[in-house]
Short mmCIF file of C-alpha atoms in Angstrom, two decimals:
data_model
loop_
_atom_site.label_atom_id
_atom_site.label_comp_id
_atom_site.label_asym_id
_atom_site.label_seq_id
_atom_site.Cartn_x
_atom_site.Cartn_y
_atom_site.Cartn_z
CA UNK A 1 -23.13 -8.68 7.47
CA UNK A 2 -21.27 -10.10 4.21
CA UNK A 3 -17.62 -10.67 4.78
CA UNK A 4 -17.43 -8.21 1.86
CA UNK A 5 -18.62 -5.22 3.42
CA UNK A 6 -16.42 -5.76 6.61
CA UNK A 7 -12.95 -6.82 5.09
CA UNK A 8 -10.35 -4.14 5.70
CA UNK A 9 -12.75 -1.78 7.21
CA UNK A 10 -9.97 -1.33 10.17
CA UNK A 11 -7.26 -0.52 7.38
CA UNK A 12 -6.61 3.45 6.67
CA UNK A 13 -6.33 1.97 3.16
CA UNK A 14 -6.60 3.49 0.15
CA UNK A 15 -10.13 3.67 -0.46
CA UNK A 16 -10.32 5.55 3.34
CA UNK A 17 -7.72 7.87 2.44
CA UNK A 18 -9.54 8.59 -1.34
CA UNK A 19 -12.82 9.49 0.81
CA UNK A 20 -11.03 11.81 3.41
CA UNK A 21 -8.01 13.14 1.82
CA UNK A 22 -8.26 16.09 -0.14
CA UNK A 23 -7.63 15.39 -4.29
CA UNK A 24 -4.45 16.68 -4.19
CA UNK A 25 -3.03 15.44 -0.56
CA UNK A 26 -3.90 12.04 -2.22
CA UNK A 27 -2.40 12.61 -4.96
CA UNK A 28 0.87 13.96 -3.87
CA UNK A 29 0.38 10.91 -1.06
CA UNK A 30 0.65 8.21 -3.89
CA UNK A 31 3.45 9.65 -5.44
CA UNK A 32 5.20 9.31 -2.50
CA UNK A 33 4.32 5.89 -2.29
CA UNK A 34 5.18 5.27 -5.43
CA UNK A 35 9.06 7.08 -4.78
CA UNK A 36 8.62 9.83 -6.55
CA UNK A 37 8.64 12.63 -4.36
CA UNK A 38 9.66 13.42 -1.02
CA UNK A 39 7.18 13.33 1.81
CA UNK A 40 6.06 17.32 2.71
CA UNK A 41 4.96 18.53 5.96
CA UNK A 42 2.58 20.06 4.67
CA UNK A 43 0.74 16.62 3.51
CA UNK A 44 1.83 14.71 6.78
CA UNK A 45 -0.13 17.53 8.80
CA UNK A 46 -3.20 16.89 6.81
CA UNK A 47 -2.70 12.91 6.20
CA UNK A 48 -2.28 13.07 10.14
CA UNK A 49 -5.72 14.89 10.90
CA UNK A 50 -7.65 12.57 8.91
CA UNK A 51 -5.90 9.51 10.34
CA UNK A 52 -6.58 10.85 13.48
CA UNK A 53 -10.05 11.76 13.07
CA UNK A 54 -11.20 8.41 11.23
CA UNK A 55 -9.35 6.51 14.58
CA UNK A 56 -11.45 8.43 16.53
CA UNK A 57 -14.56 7.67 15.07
CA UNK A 58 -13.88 4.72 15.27
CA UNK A 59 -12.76 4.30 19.04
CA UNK A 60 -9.39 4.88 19.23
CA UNK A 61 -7.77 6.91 22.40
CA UNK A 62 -4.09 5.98 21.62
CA UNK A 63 -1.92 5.52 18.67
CA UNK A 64 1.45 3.34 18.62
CA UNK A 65 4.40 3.46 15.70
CA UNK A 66 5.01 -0.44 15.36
CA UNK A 67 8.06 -1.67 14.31
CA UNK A 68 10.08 -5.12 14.18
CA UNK A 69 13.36 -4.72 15.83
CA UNK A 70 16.26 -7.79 15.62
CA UNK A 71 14.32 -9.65 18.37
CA UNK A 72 12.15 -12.12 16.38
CA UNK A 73 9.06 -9.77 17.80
CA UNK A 74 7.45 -6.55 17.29
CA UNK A 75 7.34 -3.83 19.22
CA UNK A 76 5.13 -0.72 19.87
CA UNK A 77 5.31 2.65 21.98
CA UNK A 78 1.76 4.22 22.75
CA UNK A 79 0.71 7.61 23.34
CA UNK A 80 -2.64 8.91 23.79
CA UNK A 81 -4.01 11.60 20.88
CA UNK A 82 -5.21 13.43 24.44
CA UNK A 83 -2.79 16.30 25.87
CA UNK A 84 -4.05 18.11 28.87
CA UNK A 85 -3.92 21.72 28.73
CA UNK A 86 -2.87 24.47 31.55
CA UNK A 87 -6.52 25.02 32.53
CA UNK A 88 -7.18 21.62 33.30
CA UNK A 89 -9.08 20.27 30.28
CA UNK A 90 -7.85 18.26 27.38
CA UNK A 91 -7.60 18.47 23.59
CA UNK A 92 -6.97 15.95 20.86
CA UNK A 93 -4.59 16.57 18.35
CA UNK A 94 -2.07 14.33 15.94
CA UNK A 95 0.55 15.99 14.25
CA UNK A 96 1.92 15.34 11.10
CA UNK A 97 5.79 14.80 13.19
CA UNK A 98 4.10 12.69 15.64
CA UNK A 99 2.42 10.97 12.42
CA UNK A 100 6.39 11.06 10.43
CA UNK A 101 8.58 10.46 13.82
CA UNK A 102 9.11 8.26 17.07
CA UNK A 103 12.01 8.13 19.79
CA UNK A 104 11.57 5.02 21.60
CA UNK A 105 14.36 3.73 23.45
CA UNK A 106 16.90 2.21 21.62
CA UNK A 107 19.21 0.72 23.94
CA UNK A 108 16.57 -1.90 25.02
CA UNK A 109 16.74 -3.68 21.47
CA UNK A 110 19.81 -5.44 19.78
CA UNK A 111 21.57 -3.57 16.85
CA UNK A 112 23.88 -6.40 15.61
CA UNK A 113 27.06 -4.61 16.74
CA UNK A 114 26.10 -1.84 14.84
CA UNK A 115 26.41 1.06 17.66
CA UNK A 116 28.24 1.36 21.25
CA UNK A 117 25.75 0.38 24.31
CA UNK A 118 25.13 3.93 25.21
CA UNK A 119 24.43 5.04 22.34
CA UNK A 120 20.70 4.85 22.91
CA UNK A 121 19.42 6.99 20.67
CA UNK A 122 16.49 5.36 17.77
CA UNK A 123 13.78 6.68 15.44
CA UNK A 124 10.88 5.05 14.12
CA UNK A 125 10.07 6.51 10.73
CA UNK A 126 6.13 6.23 9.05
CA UNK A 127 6.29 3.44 6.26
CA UNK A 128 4.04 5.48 3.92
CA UNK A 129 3.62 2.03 1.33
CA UNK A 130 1.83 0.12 4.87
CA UNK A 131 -1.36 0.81 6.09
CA UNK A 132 -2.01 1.66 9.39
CA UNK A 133 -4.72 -0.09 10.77
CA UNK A 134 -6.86 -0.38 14.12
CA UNK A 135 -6.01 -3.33 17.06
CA UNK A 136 -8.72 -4.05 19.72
CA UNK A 137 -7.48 -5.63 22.98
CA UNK A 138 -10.33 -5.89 25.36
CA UNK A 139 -11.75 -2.16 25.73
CA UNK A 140 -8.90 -0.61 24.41
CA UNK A 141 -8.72 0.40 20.58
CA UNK A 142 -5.13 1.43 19.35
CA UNK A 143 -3.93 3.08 16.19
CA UNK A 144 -1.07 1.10 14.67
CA UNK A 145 1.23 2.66 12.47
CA UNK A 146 3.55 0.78 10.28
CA UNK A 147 7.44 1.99 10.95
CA UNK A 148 11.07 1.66 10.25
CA UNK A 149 13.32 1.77 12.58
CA UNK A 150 16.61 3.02 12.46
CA UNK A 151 19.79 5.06 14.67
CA UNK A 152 20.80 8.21 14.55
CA UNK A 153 23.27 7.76 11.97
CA UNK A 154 20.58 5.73 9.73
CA UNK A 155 21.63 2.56 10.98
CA UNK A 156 18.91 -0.10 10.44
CA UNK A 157 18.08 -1.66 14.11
CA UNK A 158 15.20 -3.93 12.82
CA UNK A 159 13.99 -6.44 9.93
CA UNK A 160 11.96 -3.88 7.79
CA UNK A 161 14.65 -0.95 6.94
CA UNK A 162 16.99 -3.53 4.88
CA UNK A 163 13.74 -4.74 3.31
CA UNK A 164 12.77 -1.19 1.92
CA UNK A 165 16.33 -0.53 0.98
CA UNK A 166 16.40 -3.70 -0.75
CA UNK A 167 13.62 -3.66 -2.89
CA UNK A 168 14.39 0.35 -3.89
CA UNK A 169 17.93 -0.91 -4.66
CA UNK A 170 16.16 -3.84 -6.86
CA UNK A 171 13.65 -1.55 -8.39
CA UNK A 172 16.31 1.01 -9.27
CA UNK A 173 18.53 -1.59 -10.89
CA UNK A 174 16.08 -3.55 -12.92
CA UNK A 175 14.16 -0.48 -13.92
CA UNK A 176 16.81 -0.48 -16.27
CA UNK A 177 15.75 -3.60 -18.49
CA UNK A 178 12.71 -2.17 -19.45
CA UNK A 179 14.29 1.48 -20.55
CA UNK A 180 17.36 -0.18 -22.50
CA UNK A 181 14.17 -2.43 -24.31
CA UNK A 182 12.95 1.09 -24.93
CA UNK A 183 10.17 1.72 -22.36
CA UNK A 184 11.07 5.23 -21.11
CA UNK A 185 7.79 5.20 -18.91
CA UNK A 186 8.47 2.49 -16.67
CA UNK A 187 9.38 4.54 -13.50
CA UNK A 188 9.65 1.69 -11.05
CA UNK A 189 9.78 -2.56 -10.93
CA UNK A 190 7.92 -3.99 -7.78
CA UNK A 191 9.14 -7.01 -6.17
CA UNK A 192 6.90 -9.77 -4.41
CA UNK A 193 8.91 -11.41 -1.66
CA UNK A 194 7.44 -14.20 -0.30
CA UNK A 195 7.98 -18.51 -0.95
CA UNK A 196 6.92 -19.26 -4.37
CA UNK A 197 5.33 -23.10 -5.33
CA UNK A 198 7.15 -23.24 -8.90
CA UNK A 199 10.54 -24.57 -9.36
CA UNK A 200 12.43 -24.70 -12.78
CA UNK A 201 14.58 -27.60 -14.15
CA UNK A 202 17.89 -26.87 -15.99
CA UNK A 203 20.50 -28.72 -17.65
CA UNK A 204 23.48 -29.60 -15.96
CA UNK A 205 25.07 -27.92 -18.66
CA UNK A 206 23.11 -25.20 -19.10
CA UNK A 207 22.92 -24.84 -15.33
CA UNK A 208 26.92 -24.67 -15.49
CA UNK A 209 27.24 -21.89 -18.49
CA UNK A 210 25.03 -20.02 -16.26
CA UNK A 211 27.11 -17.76 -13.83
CA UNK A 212 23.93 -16.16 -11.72
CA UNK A 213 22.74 -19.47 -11.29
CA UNK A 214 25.82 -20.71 -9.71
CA UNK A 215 25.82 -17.89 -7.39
CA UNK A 216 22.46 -18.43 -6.13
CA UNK A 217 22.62 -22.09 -5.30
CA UNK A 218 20.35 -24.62 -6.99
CA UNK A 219 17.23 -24.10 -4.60
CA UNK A 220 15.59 -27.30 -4.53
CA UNK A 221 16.15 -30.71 -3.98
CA UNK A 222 13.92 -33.92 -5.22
CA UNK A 223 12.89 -35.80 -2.45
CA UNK A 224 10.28 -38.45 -1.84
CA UNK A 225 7.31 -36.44 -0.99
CA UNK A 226 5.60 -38.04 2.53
CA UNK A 227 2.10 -39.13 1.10
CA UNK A 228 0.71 -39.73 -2.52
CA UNK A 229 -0.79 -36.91 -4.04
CA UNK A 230 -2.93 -36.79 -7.50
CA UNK A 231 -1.87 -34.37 -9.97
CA UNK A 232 1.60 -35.28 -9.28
CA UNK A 233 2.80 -33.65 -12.63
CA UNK A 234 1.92 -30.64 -11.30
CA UNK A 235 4.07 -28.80 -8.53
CA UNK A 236 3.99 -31.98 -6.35
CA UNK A 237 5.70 -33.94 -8.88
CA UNK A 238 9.21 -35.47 -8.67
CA UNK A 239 11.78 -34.75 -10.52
CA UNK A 240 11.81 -36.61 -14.25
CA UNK A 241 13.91 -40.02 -14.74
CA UNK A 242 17.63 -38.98 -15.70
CA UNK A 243 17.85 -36.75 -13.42
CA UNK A 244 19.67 -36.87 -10.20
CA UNK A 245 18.83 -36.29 -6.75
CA UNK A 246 20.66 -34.00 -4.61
#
C-alpha cells in the first residue's frame, strides 16, 4: 500500500471528522478551534459519538485523556467505552463530558509549589486544536486524546496549559499589528514554536538602539563548526570577518 494512502489514517483529523461530522457540528467544531466560540455540549455529545464510533471500527475497547504533567513524561488514565448494565450485559457509550473532562489523581504529579499536598484534586481538559489519534500496544488498541491539565482553581500542573495560554496571549497581542495596518479581518496570528535554522546578524550599534533585542539575549554564538561542510555561506556558515566571536 502507498505510504500515501496510510499516513494519518490513525488521526481523528480533519478530513475524518469532515466525513462523519454533521456540516454544521464541523463547522461550529472549527470555530472553536479557531477561538471563536465556546465549546457546546451539544457538539461535544455528537463530536464524542463519532469519535467513539470511528475507534471502534477501528479496534479500540478503551480510550485514555493524555496529558504531560511537570515530570519530563506523559501520562494517561484509561477507561473502557464498555459499562455493564444491571441485567448483566454491556453497552458502549462515550459521552461528550467523558470526551470534554478527566479526574485523574493529582496528588501523584508535581505542581511546582503551586497547591498544598492534599489538595489532590486535577482535571484534564480536551485540547480541541490536537488530534486524537489511535496507539496499538500488542493486542490492545487505545484511543488517545490530547489534554490539558490543570487544578481546581485553573492552576496549570503540566507543560501544555502555559503553552495554550501563551500562544492565545501572543495571538491576542499581535493581532493587533495587522488591524492598526488596517486589516480588520485578521481574527487571529498563529505561532510556530519549534528551533528555527536561520539566524540574523546586526550591528553592534544597531543591536544596542534596539531595546527588544537586548531583552532577549543575542541567541547565537559563532563557533568553529566540527567538520567542513560545502555551502558554507548558507546556514552553516561562520560569522563574516569583523565580526567578533562571543
Amino acid at each position: 500500500m502507498p505510504f500515501n494512502d496510510i499516513y494519518g489514517i490513525n488521526a481523528f483529523g480533519d478530513s475524518v471528522m469532515r466525513d462523519r461530522l454533521p456540516k454544521a457540528i464541523y463547522k461550529e467544531l472549527k470555530s472553536v478551534q479557531a477561538g471563536e466560540c465556546e465549546l457546546t455540549n451539544a457538539c461535544a455529545e455528537v463530536v464524542a459519538n463519532a469519535m467513539k464510533d470511528w475507534a471502534i471500527e477501528k479496534g479500540c475497547t478503551h480510550y485514555t485523556h493524555w496529558f504531560q504533567p511537570m515530570t519530563g513524561l506523559t501520562a494517561e488514565k484509561h477507561d473502557s467505552f464498555i459499562s455493564p448494565t444491571a441485567d448483566g450485559l454491556a453497552i458502549v457509550e462515550f459521552s461528550g463530558k467523558e470526551l470534554i473532562q478527566g479526574e485523574p489523581d493529582a496528588s501523584s504529579f508535581p505542581s511546582g509549589g503551586l497547591r498544598a499536598t492534599f489538595e489532590a484534586r486535577g482535571y484534564t481538559a480536551w485540547d480541541v486544536t490536537s488530534p486524537a489519534f489511535i496507539t496499538e500496544e500488542g493486542n490492545c488498541k487505545t484511543l488517545v486524546i490530547p489534554t490539558a491539565f490543570v487544578g481546581y482553581h485553573g492552576e496549570a500542573l503540566d507543560k501544555k496549559t502555559p503553552l495554550l495560554r501563551s500562544m492565545q496571549a501572543l495571538s491576542n497581542q499581535a493581532v493587533r499589528v495587522p488591524r492598526a495596518l488596517g486589516n480588520m479581518s485578521s481574527k487571529r496570528v498563529i505561532s510556530t514554536v519549534g528551533p528555527e535554522q536561520e539566524y540574523f546578524l546586526v550591528d553592534r550599534e544597531l543591536y544596542q538602539a534596539r531595546q527588544d533585542l537586548i531583552f532577549t539575549g543575542p541567541p547565537c554564538s559563532d563557533r568553529f563548526l566540527p567538520r567542513d561542510r560545502n555551502l558554507k555561506t548558507t546556514t552553516s556558515a561562520r560569522f563574516p570577518n569583523g565580526y567578533p566571536r562571543s
